[in-house]
Coordinates of C-alpha atoms in Angstrom, one line a residue:
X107 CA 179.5 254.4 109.3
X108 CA 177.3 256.9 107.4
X109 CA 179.4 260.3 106.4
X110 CA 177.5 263.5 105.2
X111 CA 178.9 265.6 102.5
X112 CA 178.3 269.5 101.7
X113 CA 177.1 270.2 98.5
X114 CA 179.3 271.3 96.2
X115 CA 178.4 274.5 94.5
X116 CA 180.2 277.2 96.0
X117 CA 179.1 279.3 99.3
X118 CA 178.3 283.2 98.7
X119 CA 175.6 284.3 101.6
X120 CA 175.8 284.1 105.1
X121 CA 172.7 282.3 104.1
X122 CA 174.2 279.5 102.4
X123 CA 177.0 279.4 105.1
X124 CA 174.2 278.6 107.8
X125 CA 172.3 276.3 105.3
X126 CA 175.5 274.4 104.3
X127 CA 176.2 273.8 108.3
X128 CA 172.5 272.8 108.9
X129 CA 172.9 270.2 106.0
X130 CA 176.0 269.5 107.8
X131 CA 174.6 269.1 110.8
X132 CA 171.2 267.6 109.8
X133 CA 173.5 264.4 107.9
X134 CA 175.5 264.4 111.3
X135 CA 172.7 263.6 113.7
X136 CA 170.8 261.2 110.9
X137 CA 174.0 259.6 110.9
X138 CA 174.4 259.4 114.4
X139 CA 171.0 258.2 114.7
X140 CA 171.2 255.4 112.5
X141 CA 174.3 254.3 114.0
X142 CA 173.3 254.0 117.5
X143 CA 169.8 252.3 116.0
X144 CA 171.7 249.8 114.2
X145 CA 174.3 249.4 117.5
X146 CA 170.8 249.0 119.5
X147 CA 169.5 246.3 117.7
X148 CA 172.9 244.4 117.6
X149 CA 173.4 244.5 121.5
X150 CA 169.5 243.4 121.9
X151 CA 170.0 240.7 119.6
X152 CA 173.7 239.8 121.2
X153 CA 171.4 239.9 125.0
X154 CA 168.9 237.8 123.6
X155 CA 171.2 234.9 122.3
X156 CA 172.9 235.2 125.3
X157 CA 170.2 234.8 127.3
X158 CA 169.1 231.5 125.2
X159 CA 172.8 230.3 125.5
X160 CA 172.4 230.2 129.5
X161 CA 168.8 229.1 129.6
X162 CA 169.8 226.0 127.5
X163 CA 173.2 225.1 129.5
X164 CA 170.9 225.7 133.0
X165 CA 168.0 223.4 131.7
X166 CA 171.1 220.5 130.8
X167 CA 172.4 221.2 134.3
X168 CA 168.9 221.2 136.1
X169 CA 168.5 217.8 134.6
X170 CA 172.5 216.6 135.1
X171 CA 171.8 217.3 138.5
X172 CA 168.4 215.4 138.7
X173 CA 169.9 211.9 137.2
X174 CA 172.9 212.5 139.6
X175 CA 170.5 212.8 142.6
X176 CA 169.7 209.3 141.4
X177 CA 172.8 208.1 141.1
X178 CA 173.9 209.6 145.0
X179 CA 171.0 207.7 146.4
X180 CA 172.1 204.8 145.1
X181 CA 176.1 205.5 145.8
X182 CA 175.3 206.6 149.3
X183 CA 173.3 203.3 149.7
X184 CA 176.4 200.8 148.5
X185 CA 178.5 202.8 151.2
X186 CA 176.1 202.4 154.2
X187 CA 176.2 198.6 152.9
X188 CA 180.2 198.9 152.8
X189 CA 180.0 199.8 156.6
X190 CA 177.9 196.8 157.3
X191 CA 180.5 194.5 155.4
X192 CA 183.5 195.7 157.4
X193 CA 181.5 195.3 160.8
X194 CA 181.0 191.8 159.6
X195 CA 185.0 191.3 158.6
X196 CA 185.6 192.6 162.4
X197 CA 183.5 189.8 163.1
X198 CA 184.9 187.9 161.4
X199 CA 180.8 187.0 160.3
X200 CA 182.0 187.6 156.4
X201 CA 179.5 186.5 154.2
X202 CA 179.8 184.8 150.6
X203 CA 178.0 187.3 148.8
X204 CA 179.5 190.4 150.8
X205 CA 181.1 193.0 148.4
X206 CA 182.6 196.9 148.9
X207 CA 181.5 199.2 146.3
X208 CA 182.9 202.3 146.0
X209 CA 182.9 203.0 142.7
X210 CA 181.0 206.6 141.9
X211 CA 180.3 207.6 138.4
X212 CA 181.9 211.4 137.3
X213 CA 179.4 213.7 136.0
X214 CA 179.9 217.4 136.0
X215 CA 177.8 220.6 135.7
X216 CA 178.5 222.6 132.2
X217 CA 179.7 226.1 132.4
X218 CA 180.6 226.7 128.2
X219 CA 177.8 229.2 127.9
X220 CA 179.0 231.5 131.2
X221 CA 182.3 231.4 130.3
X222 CA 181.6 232.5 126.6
X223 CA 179.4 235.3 127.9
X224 CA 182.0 236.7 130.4
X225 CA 185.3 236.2 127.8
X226 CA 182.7 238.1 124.7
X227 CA 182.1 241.0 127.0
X228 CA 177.9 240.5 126.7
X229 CA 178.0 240.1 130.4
X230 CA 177.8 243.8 130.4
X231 CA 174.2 243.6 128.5
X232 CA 172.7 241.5 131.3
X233 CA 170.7 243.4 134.5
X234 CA 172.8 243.8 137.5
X235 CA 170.4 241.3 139.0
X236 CA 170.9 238.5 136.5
X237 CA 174.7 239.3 137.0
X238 CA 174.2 238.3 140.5
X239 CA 172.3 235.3 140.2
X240 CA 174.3 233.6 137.4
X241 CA 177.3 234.1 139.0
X242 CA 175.7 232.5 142.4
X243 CA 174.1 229.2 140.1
X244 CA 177.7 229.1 138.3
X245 CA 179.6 229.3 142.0
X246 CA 177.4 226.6 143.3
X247 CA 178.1 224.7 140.3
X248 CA 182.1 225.0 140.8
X249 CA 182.5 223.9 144.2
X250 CA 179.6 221.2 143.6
X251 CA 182.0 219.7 140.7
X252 CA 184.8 219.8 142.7
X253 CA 183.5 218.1 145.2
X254 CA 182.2 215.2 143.4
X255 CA 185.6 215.0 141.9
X256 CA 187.6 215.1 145.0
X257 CA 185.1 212.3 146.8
X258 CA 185.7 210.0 143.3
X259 CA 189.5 210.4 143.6
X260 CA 190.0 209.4 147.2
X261 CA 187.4 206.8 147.2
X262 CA 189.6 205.3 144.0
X263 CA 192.5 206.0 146.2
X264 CA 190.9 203.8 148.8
X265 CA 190.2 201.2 146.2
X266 CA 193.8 200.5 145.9
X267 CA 194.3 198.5 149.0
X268 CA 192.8 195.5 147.5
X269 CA 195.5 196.0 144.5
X270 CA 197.9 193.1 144.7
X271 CA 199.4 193.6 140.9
X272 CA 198.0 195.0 137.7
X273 CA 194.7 193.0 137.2
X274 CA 193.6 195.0 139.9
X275 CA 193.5 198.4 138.7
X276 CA 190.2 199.8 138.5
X277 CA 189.2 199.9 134.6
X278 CA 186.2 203.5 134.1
X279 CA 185.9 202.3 130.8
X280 CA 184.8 198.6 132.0
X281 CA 182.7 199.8 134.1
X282 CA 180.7 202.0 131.9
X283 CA 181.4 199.5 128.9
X284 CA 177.3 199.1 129.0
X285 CA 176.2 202.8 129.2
X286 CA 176.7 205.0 126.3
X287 CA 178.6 208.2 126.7
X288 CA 176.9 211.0 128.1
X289 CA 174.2 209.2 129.6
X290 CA 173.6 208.8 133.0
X291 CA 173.8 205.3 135.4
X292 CA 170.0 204.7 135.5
X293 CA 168.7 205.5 132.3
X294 CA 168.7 202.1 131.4
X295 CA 166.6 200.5 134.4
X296 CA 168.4 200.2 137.8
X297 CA 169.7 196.5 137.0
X298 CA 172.2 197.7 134.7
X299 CA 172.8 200.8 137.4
X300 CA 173.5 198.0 140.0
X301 CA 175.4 196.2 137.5
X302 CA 177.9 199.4 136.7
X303 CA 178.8 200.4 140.4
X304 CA 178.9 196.4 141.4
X305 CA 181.2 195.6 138.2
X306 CA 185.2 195.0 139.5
X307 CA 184.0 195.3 143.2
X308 CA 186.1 193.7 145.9
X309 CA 184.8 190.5 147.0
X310 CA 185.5 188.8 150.2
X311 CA 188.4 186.7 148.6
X312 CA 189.9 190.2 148.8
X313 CA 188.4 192.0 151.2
X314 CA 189.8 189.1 153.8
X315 CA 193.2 190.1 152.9
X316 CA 192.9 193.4 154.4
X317 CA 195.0 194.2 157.6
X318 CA 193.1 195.9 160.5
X319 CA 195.2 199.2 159.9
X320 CA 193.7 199.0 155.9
X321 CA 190.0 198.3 157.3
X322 CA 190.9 201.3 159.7
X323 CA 191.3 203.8 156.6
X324 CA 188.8 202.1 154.8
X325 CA 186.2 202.7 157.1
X326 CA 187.2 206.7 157.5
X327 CA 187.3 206.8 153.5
X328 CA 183.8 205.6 153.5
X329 CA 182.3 207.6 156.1
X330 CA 183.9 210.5 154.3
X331 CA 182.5 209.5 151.2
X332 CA 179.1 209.3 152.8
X333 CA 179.3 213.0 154.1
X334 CA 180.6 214.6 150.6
X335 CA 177.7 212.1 149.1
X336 CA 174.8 214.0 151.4
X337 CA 176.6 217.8 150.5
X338 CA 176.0 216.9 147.0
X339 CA 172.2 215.7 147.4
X340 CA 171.4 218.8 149.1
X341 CA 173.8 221.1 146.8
X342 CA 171.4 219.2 143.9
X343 CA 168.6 220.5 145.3
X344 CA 169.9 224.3 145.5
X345 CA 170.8 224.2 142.3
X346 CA 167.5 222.7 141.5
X347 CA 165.7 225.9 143.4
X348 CA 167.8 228.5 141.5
X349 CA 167.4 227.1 138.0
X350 CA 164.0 226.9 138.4
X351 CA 163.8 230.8 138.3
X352 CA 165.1 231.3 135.2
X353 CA 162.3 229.1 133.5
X354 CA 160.2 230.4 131.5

């Protein structure tokens, strides 16, 4: 902080008392001025990176959200085709190449740049506005995360009732053995998509050993699964509409 000092020869004139307290006061408000220029530019530059920050995170979510769309379509698809197989068990019409898939691939929506915003205190330089709409896109993005994480865990919960011992604990990891981290279940061409969700499935050597009370809960886990699959294909698209205003 800039201080101003009085000069130093001695006072003798009410004249040199008013000039030594318009010096005074002169150095006060140039000091004052260049302060709050310097405290300007530093909160115009702290609003600017922090609206680079959230443009970046929002263009990797807009496009998280676009390969996920991808990978619902596909999910939803094995679980209509799941339905099918257990009419076909009640049937008892199995057929050799019948499967249930119910494997779905965990991707979330980034939120490191909101967060870092709200715990540095720049929040305060954004417009009321942007306030607003941020913290609708970062909402959405929440309970869209949780969702997709509460359909994977009771769809694996489902997936036990084919477990007979150890060898039959779903293995992520094996799964996604072919698809390098961070990237998304059809970047590589939708054989090796199919080959990911269709990896460790239950075939009907399994799925015969079912009782009807397991095909019962099996059924309602999948037509569960189905519904949270179509609130997150149509919470994709939201999101999708409310990024796209903060392009530039």
């Amino acid at each position: 902080m800039l201080e101003p000092h009085a000069p130093h020869q001695t006072v003798h004139t009410w004249k040199d008392v008013f000039i030594h307290i318009a010096i005074i006061t002169i150095g006060l408000l140039i000091a004052i001025g260049l302060e709050q220029t310097v405290e300007f530019f530093h909160h115009r530059h702290e609003a600017h990176h922090a609206h680079e920050m959230l443009a970046e995170e929002i263009k990797l979510n807009d496009q998280t959200q676009r390969d996920e769309q991808y990978v619902l379509a596909m999910h939803d698809e094995y679980l209509y085709n799941d339905l099918l197989v257990l009419g076909r068990l009640r049937r008892h019409a199995l057929l050799p190449t019948d499967r249930i898939v119910l494997f779905h691939p965990y991707t979330a929506l980034t939120d490191s740049a909101w967060k870092t915003v709200q715990a540095s205190g720049t929040i305060a330089l954004l417009s009321y506005d942007e306030i607003l709409h941020y913290g609708d896109i970062y909402s959405l993005q929440t309970i869209y995360n949780t969702t997709i994480e509460d359909s994977m865990i009771a769809l694996q919960n489902a997936q036990t009732m084919f477990y007979q011992g150890p060898s039959d604990r779903w293995d992520v990891a094996k799964a996604a053995r072919d698809v390098p981290p961070g990237s998304f279940y059809g970047k590589y061409g939708d054989d090796m998509a199919h080959a990911a969700f269709e990896d460790q499935a239950a075939g009907p050597e399994k799925i015969l050993r079912l009782t009807p009370t397991q095909v019962d809960r099996l059924e309602i886990a999948i037509q569960q699964g189905i519904y949270e699959d179509e609130k997150l294909i149509n919470r994709s698209k939201w999101l999708h509409d409310d990024y796209k205003q903060f392009e530039h």
